[in-house]
Amino acid sequence: MTDNALHIVDLQKRYPTGVEALRGVSIDIKPGEFYGLLGPNGAGKSTLIHCTTGLAQPTGGAIEVFGNDAISDYAEARQAVGLAPQEINLDHFLTTEETLDFHGGYFGMPKRERRERTEELLETFSLTAKAGDRTRTLSGGMKRRLVLARAVMHRPRLLILDEPTAGVDVELRLELWHYVQKINQEGTTILLTTHYLEEAEQLCNKIAFIADGQIVAEGTSEVLAERFGVPNLEDAYLALVGRKELSRSHVEVVP
Ligand code: ADP
């Protein structure tokens, strides 16, 4: 048992198809950290998140969330986690308000607290005018904001963001950055996966590279760059995926 927000030891996941998605992953995320998990498609990022949130059963190893085993103490472990998944998985028949309220109810929040928290989050995410509208009528950006609001509704101590800004416009990306940075500063631990290296650089105090189901390197973006003998995080990532030739330092600027 540890004091870490997330303590993963030798995690293995072999799907029934025989695919070994995780091959002995160990990571420790300390309370208050903003931790980035970067890697190419198919590296095992979603599988790691699914194992942590009970959506997939590991085939080996251990996961603890704030000292609670993710399998044997599932309820306690899950209570501490907020998940904003990659795909927008809202119930189309619920209103914006019900989406938050039902989530709060599922996590055991009393009615009054749910009402207050819903109001606060609708305001924070500029969704107050849409409170009574069914989620299917919201714009893409509004749905993305609601997914994040729902993830933080029960005030999780660990927030997991799985590519939260994929396909969103610049304003919304920056809005989301401001919000998650704020709650991180207030004490929420964050695990972020992203394909945007500047996003990881901007937000994360620690970054791990995952490839082919294994953690290959971990540290600040400076440490990772040094580890790969390159000047920045993007070049380190390109080295990781074996595509050094794509480095921007090779792109000629046409006068
Ligand atoms: P990432 O999130 O980094 O893109 P995933 O965790 O989605 O990676 O996938 C890791 C590997 O596991 C890939 O080879 C993927 O095809 C496989 N995989 C993911 N989900 C399943 C599943 N439900 N059944 C079988 N294989 C899966």
Coordinates of N, CA, C and O in Angstrom, one line a residue, residues 32 54-55 127 253:
G32 N -1.1 15.3 -6.6 CA -0.9 16.6 -7.1 C -0.1 16.7 -8.4 O 0.0 17.8 -8.9
G54 N -11.7 0.0 -14.2 CA -12.6 -1.2 -14.1 C -13.3 -1.6 -15.4 O -14.2 -2.4 -15.4
L55 N -12.9 -1.0 -16.5 CA -13.5 -1.3 -17.8 C -12.8 -2.5 -18.4 O -13.4 -3.0 -19.4
L127 N -22.6 26.2 -19.9 CA -23.7 25.3 -20.4 C -25.0 25.7 -19.7 O -26.0 24.9 -19.9
V253 N 12.9 26.1 -44.4 CA 12.0 27.3 -44.5 C 12.3 28.0 -45.8 O 13.4 28.4 -46.1

